[in-house]
Tab-separated table of C-alpha atoms and ligand atoms in Angstrom:
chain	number	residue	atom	x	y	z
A	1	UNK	CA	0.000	0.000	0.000
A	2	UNK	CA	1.520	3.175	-0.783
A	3	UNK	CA	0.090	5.382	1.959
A	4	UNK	CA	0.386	5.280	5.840
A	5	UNK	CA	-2.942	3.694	6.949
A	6	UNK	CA	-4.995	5.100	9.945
A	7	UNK	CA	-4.917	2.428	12.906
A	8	UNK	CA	-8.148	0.031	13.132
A	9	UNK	CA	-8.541	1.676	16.433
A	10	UNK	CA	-9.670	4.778	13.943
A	11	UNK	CA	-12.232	2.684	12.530
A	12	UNK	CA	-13.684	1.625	15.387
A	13	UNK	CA	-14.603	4.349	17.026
A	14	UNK	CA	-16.122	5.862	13.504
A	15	UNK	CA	-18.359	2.591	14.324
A	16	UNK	CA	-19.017	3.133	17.772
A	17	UNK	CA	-19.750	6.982	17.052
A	18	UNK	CA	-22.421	5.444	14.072
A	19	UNK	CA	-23.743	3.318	16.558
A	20	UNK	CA	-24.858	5.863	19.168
A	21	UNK	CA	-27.085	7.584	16.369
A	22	UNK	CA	-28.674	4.184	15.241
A	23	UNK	CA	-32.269	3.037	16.874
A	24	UNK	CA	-32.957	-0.687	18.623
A	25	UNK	CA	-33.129	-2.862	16.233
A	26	UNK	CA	-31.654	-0.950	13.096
A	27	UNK	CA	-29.313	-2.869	10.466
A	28	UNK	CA	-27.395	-0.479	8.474
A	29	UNK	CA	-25.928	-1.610	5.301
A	30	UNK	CA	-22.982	0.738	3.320
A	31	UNK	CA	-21.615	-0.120	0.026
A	32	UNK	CA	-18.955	0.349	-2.128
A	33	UNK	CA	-18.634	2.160	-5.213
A	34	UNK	CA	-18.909	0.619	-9.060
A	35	UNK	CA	-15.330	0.648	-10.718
A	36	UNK	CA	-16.901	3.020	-13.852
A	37	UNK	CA	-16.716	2.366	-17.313
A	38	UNK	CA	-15.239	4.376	-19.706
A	39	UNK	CA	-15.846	2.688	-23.029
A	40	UNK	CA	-14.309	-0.582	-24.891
A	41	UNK	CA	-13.227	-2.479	-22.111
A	42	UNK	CA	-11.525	0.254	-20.437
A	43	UNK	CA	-12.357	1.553	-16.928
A	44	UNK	CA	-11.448	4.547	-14.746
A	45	UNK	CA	-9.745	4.115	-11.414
A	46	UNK	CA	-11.233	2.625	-8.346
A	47	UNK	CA	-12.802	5.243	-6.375
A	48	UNK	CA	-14.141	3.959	-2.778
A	49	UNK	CA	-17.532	5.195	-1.377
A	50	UNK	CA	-16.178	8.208	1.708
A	51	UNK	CA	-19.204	6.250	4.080
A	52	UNK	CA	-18.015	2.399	3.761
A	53	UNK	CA	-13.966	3.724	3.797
A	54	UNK	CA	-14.829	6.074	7.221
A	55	UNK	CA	-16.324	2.841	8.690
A	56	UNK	CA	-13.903	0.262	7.828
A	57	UNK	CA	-10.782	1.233	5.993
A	58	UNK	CA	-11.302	-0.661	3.485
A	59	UNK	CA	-10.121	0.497	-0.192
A	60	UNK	CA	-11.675	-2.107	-2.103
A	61	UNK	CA	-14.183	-2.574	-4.534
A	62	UNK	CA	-17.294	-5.233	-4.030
A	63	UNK	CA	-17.099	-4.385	-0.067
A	64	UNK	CA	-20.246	-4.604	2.022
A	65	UNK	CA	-20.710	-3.237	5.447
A	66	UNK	CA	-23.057	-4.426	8.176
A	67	UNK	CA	-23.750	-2.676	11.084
A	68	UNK	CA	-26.540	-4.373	13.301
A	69	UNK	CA	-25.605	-3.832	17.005
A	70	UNK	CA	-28.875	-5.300	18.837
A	71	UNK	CA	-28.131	-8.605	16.630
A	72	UNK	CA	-29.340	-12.096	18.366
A	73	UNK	CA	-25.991	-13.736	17.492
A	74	UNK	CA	-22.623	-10.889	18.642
A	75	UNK	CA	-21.275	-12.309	15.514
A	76	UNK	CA	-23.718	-10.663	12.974
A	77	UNK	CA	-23.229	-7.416	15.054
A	78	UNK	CA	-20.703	-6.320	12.402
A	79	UNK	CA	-19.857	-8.151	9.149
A	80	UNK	CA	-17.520	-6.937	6.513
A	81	UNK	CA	-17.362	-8.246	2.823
A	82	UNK	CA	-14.954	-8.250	0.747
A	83	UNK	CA	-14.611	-9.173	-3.007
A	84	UNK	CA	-13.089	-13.379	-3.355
A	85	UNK	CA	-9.748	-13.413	-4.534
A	86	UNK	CA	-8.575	-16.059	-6.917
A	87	UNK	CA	-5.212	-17.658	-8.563
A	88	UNK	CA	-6.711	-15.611	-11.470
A	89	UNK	CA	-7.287	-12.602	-9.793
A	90	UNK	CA	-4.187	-12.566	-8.484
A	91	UNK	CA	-2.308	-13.397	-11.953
A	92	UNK	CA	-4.371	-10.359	-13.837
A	93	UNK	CA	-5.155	-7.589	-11.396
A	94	UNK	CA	-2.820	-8.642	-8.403
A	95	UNK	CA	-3.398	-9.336	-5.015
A	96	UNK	CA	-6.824	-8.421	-3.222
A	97	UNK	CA	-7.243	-8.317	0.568
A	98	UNK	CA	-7.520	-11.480	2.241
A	99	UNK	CA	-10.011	-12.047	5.140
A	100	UNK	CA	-7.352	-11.464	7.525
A	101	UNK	CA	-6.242	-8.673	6.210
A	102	UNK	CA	-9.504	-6.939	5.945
A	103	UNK	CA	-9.979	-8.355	9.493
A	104	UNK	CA	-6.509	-6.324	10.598
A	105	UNK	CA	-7.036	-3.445	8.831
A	106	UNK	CA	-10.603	-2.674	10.035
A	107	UNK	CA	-10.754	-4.165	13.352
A	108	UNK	CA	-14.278	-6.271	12.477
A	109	UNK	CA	-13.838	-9.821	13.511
A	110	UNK	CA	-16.266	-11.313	11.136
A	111	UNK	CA	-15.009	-11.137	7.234
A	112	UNK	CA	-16.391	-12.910	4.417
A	113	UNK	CA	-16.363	-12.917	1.131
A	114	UNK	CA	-18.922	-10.820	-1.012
A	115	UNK	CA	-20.545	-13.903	-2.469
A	116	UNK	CA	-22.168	-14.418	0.886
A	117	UNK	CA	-24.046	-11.571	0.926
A	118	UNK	CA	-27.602	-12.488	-0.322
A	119	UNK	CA	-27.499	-15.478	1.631
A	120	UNK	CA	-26.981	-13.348	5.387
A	121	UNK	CA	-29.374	-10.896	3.806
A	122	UNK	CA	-31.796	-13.257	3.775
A	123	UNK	CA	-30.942	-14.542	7.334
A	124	UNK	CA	-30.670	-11.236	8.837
A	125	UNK	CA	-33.703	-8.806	7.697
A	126	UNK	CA	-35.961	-10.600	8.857
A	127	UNK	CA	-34.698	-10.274	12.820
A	128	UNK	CA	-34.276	-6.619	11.990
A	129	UNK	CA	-36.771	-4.096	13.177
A	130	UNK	CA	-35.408	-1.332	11.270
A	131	UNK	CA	-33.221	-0.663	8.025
A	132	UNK	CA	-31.077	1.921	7.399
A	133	UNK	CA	-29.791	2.315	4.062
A	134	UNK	CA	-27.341	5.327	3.070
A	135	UNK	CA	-27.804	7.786	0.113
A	136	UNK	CA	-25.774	10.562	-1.364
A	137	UNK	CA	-27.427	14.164	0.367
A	138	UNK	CA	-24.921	16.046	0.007
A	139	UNK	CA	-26.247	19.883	-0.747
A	140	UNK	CA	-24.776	19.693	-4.285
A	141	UNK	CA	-25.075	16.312	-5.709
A	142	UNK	CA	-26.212	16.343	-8.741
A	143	UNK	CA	-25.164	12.969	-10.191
A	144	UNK	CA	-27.410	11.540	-13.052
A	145	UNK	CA	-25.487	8.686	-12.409
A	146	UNK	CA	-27.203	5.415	-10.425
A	147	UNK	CA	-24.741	4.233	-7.923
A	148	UNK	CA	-24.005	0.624	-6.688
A	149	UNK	CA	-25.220	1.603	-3.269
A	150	UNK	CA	-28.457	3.135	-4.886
A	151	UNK	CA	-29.252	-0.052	-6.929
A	152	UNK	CA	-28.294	-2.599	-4.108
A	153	UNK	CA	-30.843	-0.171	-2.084
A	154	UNK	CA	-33.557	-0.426	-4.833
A	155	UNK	CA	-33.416	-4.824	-4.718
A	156	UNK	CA	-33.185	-4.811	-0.692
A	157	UNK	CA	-36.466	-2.374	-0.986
A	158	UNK	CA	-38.167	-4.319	-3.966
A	159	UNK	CA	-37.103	-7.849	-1.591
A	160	UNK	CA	-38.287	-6.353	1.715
A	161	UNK	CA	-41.008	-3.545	1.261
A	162	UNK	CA	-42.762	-4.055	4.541
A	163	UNK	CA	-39.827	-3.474	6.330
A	164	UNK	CA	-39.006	0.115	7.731
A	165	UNK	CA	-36.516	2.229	6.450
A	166	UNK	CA	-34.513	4.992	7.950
A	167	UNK	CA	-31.887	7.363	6.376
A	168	UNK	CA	-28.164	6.667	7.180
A	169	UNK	CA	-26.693	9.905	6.217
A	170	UNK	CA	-27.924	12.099	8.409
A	171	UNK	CA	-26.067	10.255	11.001
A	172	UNK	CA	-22.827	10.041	8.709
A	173	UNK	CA	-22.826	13.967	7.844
A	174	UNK	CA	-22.392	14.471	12.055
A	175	UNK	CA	-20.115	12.327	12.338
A	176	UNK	CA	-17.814	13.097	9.493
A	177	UNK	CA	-17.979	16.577	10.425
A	178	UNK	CA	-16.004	15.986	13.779
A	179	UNK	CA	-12.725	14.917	12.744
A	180	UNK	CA	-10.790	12.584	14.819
A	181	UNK	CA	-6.989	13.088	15.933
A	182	UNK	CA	-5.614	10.377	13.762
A	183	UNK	CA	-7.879	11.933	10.596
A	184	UNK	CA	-6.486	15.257	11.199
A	185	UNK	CA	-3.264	14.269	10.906
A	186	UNK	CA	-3.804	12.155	7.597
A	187	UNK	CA	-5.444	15.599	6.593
A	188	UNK	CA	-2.019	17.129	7.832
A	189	UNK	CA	-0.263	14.555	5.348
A	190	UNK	CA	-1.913	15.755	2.302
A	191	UNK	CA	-1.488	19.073	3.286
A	192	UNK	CA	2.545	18.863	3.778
A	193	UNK	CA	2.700	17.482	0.465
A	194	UNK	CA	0.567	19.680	-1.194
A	195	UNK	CA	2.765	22.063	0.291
A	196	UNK	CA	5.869	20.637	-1.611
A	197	UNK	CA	4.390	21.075	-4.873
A	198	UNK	CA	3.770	24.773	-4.177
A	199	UNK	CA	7.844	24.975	-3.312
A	200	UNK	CA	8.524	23.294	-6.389
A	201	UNK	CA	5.779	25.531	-9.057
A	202	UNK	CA	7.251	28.465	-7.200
A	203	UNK	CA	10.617	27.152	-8.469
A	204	UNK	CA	9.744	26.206	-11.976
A	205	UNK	CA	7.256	29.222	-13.324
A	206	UNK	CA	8.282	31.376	-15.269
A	207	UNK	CA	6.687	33.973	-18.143
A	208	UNK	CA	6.080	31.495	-20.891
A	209	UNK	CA	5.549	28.068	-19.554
A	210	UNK	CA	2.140	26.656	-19.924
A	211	UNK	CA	-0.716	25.909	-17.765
A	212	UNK	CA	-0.503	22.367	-18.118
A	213	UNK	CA	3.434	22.348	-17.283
A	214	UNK	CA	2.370	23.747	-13.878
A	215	UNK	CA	0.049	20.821	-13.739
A	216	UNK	CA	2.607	18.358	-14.521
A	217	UNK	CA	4.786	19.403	-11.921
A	218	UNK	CA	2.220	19.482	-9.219
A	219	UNK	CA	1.090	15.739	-10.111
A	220	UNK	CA	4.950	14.484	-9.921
A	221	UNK	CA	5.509	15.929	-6.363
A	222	UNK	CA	2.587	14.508	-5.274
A	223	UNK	CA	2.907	11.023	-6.948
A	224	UNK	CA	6.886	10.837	-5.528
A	225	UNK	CA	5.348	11.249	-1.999
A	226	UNK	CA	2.879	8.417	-1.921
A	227	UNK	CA	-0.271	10.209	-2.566
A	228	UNK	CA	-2.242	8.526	-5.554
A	229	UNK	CA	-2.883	12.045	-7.070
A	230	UNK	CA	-4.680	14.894	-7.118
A	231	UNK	CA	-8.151	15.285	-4.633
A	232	UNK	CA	-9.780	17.268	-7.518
A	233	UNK	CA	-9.283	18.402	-10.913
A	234	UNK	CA	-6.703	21.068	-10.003
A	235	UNK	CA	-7.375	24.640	-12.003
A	236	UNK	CA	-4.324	26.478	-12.969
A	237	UNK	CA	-5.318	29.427	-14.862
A	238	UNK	CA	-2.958	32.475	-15.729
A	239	UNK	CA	-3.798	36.036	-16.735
A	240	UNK	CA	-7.803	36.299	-17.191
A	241	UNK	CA	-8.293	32.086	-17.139
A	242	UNK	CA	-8.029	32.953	-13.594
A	243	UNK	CA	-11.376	34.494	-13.783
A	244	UNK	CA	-13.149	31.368	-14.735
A	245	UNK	CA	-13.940	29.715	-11.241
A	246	UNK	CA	-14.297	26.582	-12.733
A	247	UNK	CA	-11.391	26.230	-15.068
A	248	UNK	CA	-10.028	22.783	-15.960
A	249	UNK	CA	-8.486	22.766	-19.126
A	250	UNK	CA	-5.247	24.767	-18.132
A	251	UNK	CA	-3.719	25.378	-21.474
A	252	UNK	CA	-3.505	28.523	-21.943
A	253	UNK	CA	0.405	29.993	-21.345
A	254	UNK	CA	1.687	32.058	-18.228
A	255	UNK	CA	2.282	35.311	-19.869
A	256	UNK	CA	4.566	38.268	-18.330
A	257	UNK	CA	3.309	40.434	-15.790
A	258	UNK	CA	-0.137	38.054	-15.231
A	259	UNK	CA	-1.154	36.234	-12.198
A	260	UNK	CA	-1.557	32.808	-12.300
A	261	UNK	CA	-4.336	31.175	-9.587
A	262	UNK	CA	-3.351	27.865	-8.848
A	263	UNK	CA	-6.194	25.983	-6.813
A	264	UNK	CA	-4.812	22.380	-6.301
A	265	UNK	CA	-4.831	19.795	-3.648
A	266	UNK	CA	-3.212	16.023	-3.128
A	267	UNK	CA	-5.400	13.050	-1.770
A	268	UNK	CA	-3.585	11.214	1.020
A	269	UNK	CA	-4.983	7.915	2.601
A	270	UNK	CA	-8.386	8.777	0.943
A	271	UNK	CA	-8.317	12.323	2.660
A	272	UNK	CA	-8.193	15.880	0.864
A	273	UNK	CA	-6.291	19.098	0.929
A	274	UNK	CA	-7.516	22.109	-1.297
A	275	UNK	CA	-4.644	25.503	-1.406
A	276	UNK	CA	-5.668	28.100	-3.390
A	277	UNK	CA	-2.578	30.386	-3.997
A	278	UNK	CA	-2.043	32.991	-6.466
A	279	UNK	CA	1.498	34.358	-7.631
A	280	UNK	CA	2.808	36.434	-10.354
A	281	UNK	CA	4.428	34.799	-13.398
A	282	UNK	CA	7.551	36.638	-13.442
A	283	UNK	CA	8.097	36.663	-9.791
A	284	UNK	CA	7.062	40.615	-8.803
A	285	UNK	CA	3.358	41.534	-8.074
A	286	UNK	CA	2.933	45.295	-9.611
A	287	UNK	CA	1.513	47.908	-7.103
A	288	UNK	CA	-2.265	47.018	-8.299
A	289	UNK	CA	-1.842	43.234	-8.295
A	290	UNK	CA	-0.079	43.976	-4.952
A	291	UNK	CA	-3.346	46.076	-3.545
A	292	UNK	CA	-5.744	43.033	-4.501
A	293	UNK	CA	-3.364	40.142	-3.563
A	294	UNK	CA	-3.183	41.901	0.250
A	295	UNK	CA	-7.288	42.995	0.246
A	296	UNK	CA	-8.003	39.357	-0.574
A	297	UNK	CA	-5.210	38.271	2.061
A	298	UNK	CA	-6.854	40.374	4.371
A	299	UNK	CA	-10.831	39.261	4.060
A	300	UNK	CA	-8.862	35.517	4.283
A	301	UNK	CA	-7.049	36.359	8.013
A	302	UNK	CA	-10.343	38.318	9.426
A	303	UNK	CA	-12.658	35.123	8.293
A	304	UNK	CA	-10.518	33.086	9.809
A	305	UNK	CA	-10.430	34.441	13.071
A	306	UNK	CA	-14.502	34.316	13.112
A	307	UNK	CA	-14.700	29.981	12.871
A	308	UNK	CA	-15.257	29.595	16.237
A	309	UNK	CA	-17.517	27.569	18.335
A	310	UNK	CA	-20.891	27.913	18.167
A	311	UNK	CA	-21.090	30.408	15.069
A	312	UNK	CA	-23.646	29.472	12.593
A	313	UNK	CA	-21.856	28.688	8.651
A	314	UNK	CA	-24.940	31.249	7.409
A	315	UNK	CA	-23.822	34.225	9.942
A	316	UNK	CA	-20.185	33.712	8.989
A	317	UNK	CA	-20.506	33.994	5.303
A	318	UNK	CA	-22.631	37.611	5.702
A	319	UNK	CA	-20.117	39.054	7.935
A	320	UNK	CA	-17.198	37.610	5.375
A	321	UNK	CA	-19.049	39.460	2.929
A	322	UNK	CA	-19.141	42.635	4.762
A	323	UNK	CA	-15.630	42.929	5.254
A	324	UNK	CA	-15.042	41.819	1.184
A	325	UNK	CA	-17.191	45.318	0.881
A	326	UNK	CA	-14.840	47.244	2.560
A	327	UNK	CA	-12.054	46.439	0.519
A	328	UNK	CA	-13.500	46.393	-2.966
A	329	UNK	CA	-14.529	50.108	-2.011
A	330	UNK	CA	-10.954	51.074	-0.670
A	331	UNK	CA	-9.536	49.281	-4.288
A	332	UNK	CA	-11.915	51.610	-6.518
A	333	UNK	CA	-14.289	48.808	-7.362
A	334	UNK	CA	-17.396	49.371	-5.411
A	335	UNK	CA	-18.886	52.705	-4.741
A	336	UNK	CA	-19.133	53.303	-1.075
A	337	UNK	CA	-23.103	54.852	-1.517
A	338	UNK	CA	-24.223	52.688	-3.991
A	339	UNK	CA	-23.338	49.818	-1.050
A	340	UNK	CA	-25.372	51.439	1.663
A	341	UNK	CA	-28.248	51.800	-1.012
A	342	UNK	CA	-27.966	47.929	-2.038
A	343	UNK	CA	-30.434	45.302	-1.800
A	344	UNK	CA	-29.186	43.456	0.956
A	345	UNK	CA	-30.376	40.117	-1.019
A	346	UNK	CA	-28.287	41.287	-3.629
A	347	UNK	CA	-25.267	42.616	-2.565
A	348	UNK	CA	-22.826	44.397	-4.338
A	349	UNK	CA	-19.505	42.761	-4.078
A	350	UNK	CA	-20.939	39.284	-5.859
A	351	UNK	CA	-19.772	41.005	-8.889
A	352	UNK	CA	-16.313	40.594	-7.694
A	353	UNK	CA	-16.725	37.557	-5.484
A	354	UNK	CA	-19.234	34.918	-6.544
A	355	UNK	CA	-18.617	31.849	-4.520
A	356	UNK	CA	-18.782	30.760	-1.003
A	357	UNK	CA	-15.695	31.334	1.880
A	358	UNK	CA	-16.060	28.377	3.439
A	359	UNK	CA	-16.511	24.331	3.021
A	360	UNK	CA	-16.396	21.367	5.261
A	361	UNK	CA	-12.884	19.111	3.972
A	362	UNK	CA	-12.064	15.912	4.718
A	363	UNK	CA	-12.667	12.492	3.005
A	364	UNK	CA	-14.450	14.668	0.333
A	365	UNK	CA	-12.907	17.648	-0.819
A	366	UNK	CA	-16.327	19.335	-0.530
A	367	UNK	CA	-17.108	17.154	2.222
A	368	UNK	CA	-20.305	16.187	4.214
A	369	UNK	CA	-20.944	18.336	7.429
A	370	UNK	CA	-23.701	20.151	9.024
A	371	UNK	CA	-24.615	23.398	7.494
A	372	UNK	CA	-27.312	24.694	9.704
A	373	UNK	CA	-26.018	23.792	12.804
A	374	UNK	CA	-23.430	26.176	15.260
A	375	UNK	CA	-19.803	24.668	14.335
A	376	UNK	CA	-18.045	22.770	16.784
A	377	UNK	CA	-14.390	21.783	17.660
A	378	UNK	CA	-12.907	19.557	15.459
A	379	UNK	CA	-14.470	20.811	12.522
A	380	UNK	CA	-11.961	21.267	9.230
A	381	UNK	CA	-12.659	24.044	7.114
A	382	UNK	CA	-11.471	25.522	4.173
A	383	UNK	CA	-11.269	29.585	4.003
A	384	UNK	CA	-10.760	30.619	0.312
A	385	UNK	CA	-12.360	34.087	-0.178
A	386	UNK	CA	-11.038	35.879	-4.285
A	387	UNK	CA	-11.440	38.847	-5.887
A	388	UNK	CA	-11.709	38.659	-9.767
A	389	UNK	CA	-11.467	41.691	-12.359
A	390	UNK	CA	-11.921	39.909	-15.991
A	391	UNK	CA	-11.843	43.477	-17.184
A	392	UNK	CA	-8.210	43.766	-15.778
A	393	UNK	CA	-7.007	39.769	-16.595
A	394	UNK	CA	-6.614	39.232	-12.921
A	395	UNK	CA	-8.004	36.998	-10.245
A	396	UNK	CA	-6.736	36.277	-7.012
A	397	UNK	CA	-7.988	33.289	-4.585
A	398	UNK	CA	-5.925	32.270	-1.557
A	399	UNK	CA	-7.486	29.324	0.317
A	400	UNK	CA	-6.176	27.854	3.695
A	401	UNK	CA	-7.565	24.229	5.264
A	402	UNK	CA	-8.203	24.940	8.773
A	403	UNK	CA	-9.280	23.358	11.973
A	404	UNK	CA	-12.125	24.419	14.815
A	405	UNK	CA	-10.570	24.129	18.077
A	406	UNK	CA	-12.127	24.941	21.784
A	407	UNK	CA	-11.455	28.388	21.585
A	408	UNK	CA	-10.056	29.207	18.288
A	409	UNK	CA	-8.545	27.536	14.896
A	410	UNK	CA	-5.544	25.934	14.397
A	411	UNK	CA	-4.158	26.871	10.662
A	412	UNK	CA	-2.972	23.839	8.756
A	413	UNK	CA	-1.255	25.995	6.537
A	414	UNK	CA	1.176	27.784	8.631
A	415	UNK	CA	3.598	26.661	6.980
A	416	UNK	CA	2.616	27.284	3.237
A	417	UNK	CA	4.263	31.299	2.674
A	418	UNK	CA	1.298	32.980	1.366
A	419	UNK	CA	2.757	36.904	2.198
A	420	UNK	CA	3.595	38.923	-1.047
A	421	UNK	CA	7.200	39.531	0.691
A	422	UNK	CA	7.730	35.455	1.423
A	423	UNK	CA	6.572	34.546	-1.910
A	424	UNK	CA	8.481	37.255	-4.162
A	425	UNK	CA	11.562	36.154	-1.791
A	426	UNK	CA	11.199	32.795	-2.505
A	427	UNK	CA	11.155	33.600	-6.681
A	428	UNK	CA	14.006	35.742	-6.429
A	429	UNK	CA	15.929	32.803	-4.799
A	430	UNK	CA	14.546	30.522	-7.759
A	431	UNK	CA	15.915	33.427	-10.350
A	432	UNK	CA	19.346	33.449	-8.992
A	433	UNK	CA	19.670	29.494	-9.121
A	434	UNK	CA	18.256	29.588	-12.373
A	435	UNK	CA	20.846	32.611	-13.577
L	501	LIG	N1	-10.949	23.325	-5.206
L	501	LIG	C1	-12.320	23.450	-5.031
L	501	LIG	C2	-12.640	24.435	-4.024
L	501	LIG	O1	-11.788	25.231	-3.671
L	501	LIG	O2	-13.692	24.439	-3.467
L	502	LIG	MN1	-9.703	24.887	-3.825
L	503	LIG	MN1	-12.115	24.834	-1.542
């Protein structure tokens, strides 16, 4: 395995945290996700389900999960399957857990293979009182796509309609939003490697190279240090691409005297990291670029300081907007009167900053968490506030990952330079190796 995997001890207590939000009587069943097709015989990589990995560990496709803690026999009280391995397998797509191994890494006692599913299925509904099956509720799925959990949900439901049903992922948002020690410091793993691949773009850029080339080198330094790539499709975009919030292609070139927003992140372990920084090309911000780098800087180290305890996500975001305000009137871009006259469903500085501060990180990059509920310690969050100017080619984002504690946040980025002075020092350092 090429990453450092969290002790079972981890996964237990994701288990026993899942437990103490399921009724008497309830049987809880996670899946795995399909391996997707792409077309011929071709497939993409394996991608696990966040749920079935946060309660077991397990990296493998074809794994089941049963949870049943009131069950008759304390063996059925939690079952893991995973996928039969085979001479064949073994020869073609190499070697697959064994039952002991799945055992070791998860910390369940009672492995099997997948093929015995249907057949404990059928033994175990009927002593349940209660199903719960999990579903993807996330605030912005919006996946046309049937997944394997949805369709092994359908024939359980089709089998089985008398039976009640209860939603998992309620439960799994809360708990996923509280991030254990030993998470936070997988989280802390991506995030020192995502790290070295800002050192090394800050060493390679220069006016000319292109988008992609920044790319490149951001997916070696991450691939060298054992993470299996990138959490998301990173968006490097010089010049005015860095206007376009959702730009992927990153071909354009990184031109003199532009800005290029770089808004990448590694996966470690199945965990996420997501940096936003934004530098200039040739290694000196001008005064303007300057003014907007340090306005955005500032709106980033005043949000900051407001994710405390018991602050509501909703509350946060209006008073990060109020203090974008203030700057995009002191830079010239928003008229001071026509802000006090606004519509306050409306306001003014959406023109310049269009997307949200603030998302829950973790297994997802836009991870699962509770939105309408005060935040509490433990908490990861990421703090990314940008101002964009198409009509001047420039965009600036700088996003930190940080973590709720009792009294404050801890920044996981400390140690990333994201100060005009620290980053133009550290490209005038590249310039004279490079000379
Ligand atoms: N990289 C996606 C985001 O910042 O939310
Ligand atoms: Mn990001
Ligand atoms: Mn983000």
């Amino acid at each position: 395995m090429r990453y450092l995997q969290l002790p079972a001890a981890t996964y237990r207590e994701h288990r026993a945290r899942l437990r103490q939000h399921m009724e008497k009587g309830g049987l809880a069943i996670f899946h795995s996700n399909d391996i997707m097709p792409t077309s011929a015989d071709g497939t993409m990589p394996f991608k696990q389900a966040a749920d079935i990995f946060y309660l077991s560990g397990i990296d493998q496709e074809e794994t089941i999960l049963l949870l049943f803690p009131d069950a008759f026999d304390p063996k059925d009280r939690e079952i893991l399957f995973v996928r039969e391995t085979s001479p064949t397998i073994a020869i073609w797509e190499g070697a697959k857990l064994t039952q002991a191994e799945a055992g070791e890494l998860s910390g369940i006692a009672n492995v099997q293979w997948t093929g015995n599913y249907e057949a404990v299925i059928k033994r175990l509904v009927p002593q349940c009182g209660l199903l719960y099956l999990n579903s993807n509720e996330h605030l912005r799925q919006a996946n046309e796509v049937e997944t394997r959990e949805e369709r092994k949900n359908k024939e359980l439901l089709a089998r089985y309609p008398l039976h009640s049903v209860k939603r998992i992922a309620p439960a799994m948002h809360r708990i996923r939003s509280r991030k254990t020690q030993q998470e936070l410091e997988q989280i802390k793993r991506a995030i020192a490697i995502t790290g070295k691949a800002f050192e090394r773009v800050l060493r390679f850029i220069k006016p000319g190279v292109k988008e992609y080339e920044l790319e490149a080198e951001i997916t070696h330094e991450f691939l060298r240090n054992g993470s299996r790539g990138h959490a998301y499709t990173p968006i490097l975009g010089s010049g005015y691409n860095a206007c376009v919030l959702h730009y992927i292609t990153n071909d354009g070139t990184c031109k003199d005297g532009e800005v290029v927003l770089m808004d990448f992140g590694c996966e470690y372990g199945g965990y996420a990291s997501d940096l936003t920084r934004s530098i200039p090309v040739n290694g000196k911000f001008t005064p303007r670029q300057r003014d907007v780098y340090n306005a955005v800087l500032h709106v980033q180290k005043e949000a900051t300081k407001l994710l405390l305890p018991g602050v509501v996500l909703a509350d946060y975001h209006r008073q990060v907007g109020a203090i974008m305000e203030e700057q995009l009137i002191k830079l010239g871009l928003l008229d001071q009167k026509a802000v006090a006259a606004q519509d306050p469903e409306k306001p003014l500085y959406k023109k310049y900053f269009m997307h949200g501060t603030s998302h829950f990180l973790g297994l997802d990059v836009h991870d699962v968490g509770l939105w309408h509920e005060p935040i509490t310690e433990g908490m990861v969050f990421t703090v990314e506030p940008g101002i964009y100017i198409p009509e001047e080619n420039l965009g600036i984002r700088i996003e930190n990952n940080i973590v709720v504690t009792k009294d404050g946040q801890m920044d996981l980025f400390a140690d990333i330079p994201r100060e005009v002075d620290q980053i133009e020092a550290l490209m005038a350092e590249r310039a004279k190796v490079m000379a």
